[in-house]
Coordinates of C-alpha atoms in Angstrom, one line a residue:
M211 CA 186.5 -55.4 104.0
A212 CA 185.1 -58.7 102.5
G213 CA 181.9 -58.1 100.8
V214 CA 182.5 -54.5 99.9
T215 CA 181.9 -53.7 96.1
I216 CA 183.7 -51.7 93.9
N217 CA 181.5 -49.1 91.9
D218 CA 182.2 -48.0 88.2
S219 CA 183.3 -44.4 89.5
Q220 CA 186.1 -46.3 91.8
K221 CA 187.3 -48.6 89.4
D222 CA 189.7 -46.5 87.0
F223 CA 191.1 -44.9 90.2
L224 CA 191.8 -48.2 92.0
E225 CA 193.1 -49.7 88.8
Q226 CA 195.7 -47.0 88.6
I227 CA 196.7 -47.8 92.1
M228 CA 196.7 -51.5 91.5
Q229 CA 199.1 -51.3 88.6
K230 CA 201.5 -48.5 90.3
A231 CA 201.9 -50.9 93.5
N232 CA 201.9 -54.0 91.7
F233 CA 198.7 -55.4 93.4
P234 CA 197.3 -58.7 92.4
D235 CA 193.7 -57.6 92.4
I236 CA 191.7 -54.4 92.6
Y237 CA 190.5 -55.3 96.0
D238 CA 194.0 -55.1 97.5
A239 CA 194.1 -51.7 96.0
R240 CA 190.7 -50.7 97.4
D241 CA 191.7 -51.9 101.1
T242 CA 194.9 -50.1 101.2
T243 CA 193.8 -47.0 99.8
V244 CA 191.1 -46.8 102.5
V245 CA 194.0 -47.4 105.1
V246 CA 196.1 -44.8 103.5
F247 CA 193.3 -42.3 103.6
R248 CA 192.1 -43.1 107.2
T249 CA 196.0 -42.6 108.3
M250 CA 196.0 -39.2 106.6
R251 CA 192.4 -38.3 107.9
D252 CA 193.6 -39.1 111.6
M253 CA 196.1 -36.2 111.3
M254 CA 193.6 -33.7 110.4
T255 CA 190.6 -31.9 111.9
T256 CA 187.1 -32.8 111.0
E257 CA 186.8 -29.7 109.0
A258 CA 189.9 -30.4 107.1
S259 CA 188.8 -33.8 106.1
D260 CA 185.3 -32.6 105.2
R261 CA 187.0 -30.0 102.8
I262 CA 189.1 -32.6 101.2
E263 CA 186.3 -34.9 100.8
A264 CA 184.3 -32.1 99.0
A265 CA 187.1 -31.3 96.7
F266 CA 186.8 -34.8 95.0
S267 CA 185.0 -34.3 91.7
N268 CA 184.5 -38.1 91.7
D269 CA 181.9 -39.2 94.3
G270 CA 183.4 -42.8 94.1
I271 CA 186.9 -41.5 95.3
A272 CA 185.3 -39.2 98.0
K273 CA 183.4 -42.3 99.4
L274 CA 186.9 -44.1 99.7
W275 CA 188.1 -41.1 101.5
R276 CA 185.0 -41.0 103.9
D277 CA 185.4 -44.6 105.0
D278 CA 182.5 -47.0 104.8
N279 CA 183.2 -48.2 108.8
V280 CA 180.6 -46.3 110.5
I281 CA 182.5 -46.7 113.9
V282 CA 185.9 -45.5 112.5
R283 CA 184.1 -42.5 111.0
L284 CA 182.3 -41.8 114.2
L285 CA 185.3 -41.9 116.1
S286 CA 187.3 -39.8 113.7
R287 CA 184.8 -36.9 114.1
L288 CA 185.1 -37.1 117.9
R289 CA 188.6 -37.1 118.6
P290 CA 191.3 -34.4 118.0
P291 CA 193.8 -35.0 115.4
L292 CA 196.5 -37.3 116.0
K293 CA 200.4 -36.5 115.8
I294 CA 201.8 -39.5 113.6
E295 CA 205.4 -39.9 112.8
S296 CA 206.6 -40.9 109.5
E297 CA 207.6 -44.4 110.9
V298 CA 204.4 -44.8 112.5
F299 CA 202.4 -43.8 109.3
M300 CA 204.4 -46.6 107.5
R301 CA 203.8 -49.1 110.3
R302 CA 200.1 -48.5 110.1
I303 CA 199.8 -49.1 106.5
A304 CA 202.1 -52.4 106.6
Q305 CA 199.9 -53.8 109.6
E306 CA 196.3 -52.3 108.8
A307 CA 196.2 -52.5 105.0
S308 CA 197.2 -56.3 104.9
V309 CA 199.9 -55.4 102.2
P310 CA 200.8 -58.1 99.9
K311 CA 204.4 -59.8 100.7
D312 CA 205.8 -58.6 97.6
V313 CA 204.7 -55.0 97.9
T314 CA 206.2 -52.6 100.4
P315 CA 204.2 -49.9 102.4
Q316 CA 206.2 -47.1 101.0
G317 CA 205.3 -48.4 97.6
V318 CA 201.6 -48.4 98.5
V319 CA 201.8 -44.8 99.9
I320 CA 203.5 -43.7 96.7
A321 CA 200.9 -45.4 94.4
V322 CA 198.0 -43.9 96.4
F323 CA 199.5 -40.6 96.8
S324 CA 200.6 -40.3 93.1
T325 CA 197.1 -41.2 91.9
V326 CA 194.9 -39.0 94.4
R327 CA 197.0 -35.8 93.7
D328 CA 195.8 -36.2 90.2
E329 CA 192.2 -35.9 91.6
L330 CA 192.5 -32.8 93.8
P331 CA 192.9 -29.2 93.0
S332 CA 196.4 -27.7 93.9
D333 CA 195.2 -25.7 97.0
I334 CA 193.8 -29.0 98.4
V335 CA 197.2 -30.9 97.6
K336 CA 199.2 -28.1 99.4
E337 CA 196.7 -28.2 102.3
I338 CA 197.3 -31.9 102.8
S339 CA 201.1 -31.4 102.7
G340 CA 200.8 -29.5 105.8
Y341 CA 199.2 -32.2 107.9
L342 CA 202.0 -34.7 106.9
P343 CA 204.8 -35.7 109.1
E344 CA 208.2 -34.6 107.5
G345 CA 209.3 -38.0 105.9
I346 CA 205.7 -38.6 104.3
K347 CA 205.4 -35.0 103.3
I348 CA 208.6 -35.3 101.1
L349 CA 206.9 -38.4 99.3
W350 CA 203.6 -36.3 98.9
E351 CA 205.4 -33.4 97.5
Q352 CA 207.9 -35.4 95.1
L353 CA 205.1 -36.9 93.1

């Protein structure tokens, strides 16, 4: 995702994730957040994903949720929701997000989840829980 800028409306959100996950820089936080969001969206209907995007009061965070990869965005709108197990969810984060060596995929997920939950209304937080696999749902609900 080189060359992608971080706008002011995303900066505070991503700095929180950077600190919680112990990332060396804000671009690591951005790249991993996009992959966590993409993995979450892959388990949802297009309508649910759109509803969640609309629930963000911060347009910068909504843009991170939406994904700036046009091909990924198009494909996710065309295919049905995927059934992803907890192990596969974490593996995707590890492989697709380029997680730094000293950071665990679980640490990344916890950092993103704890930060994003603060940005969403409680009914949306509850809705998201219904899409997550059991092991990931536990992380989402415990934060």
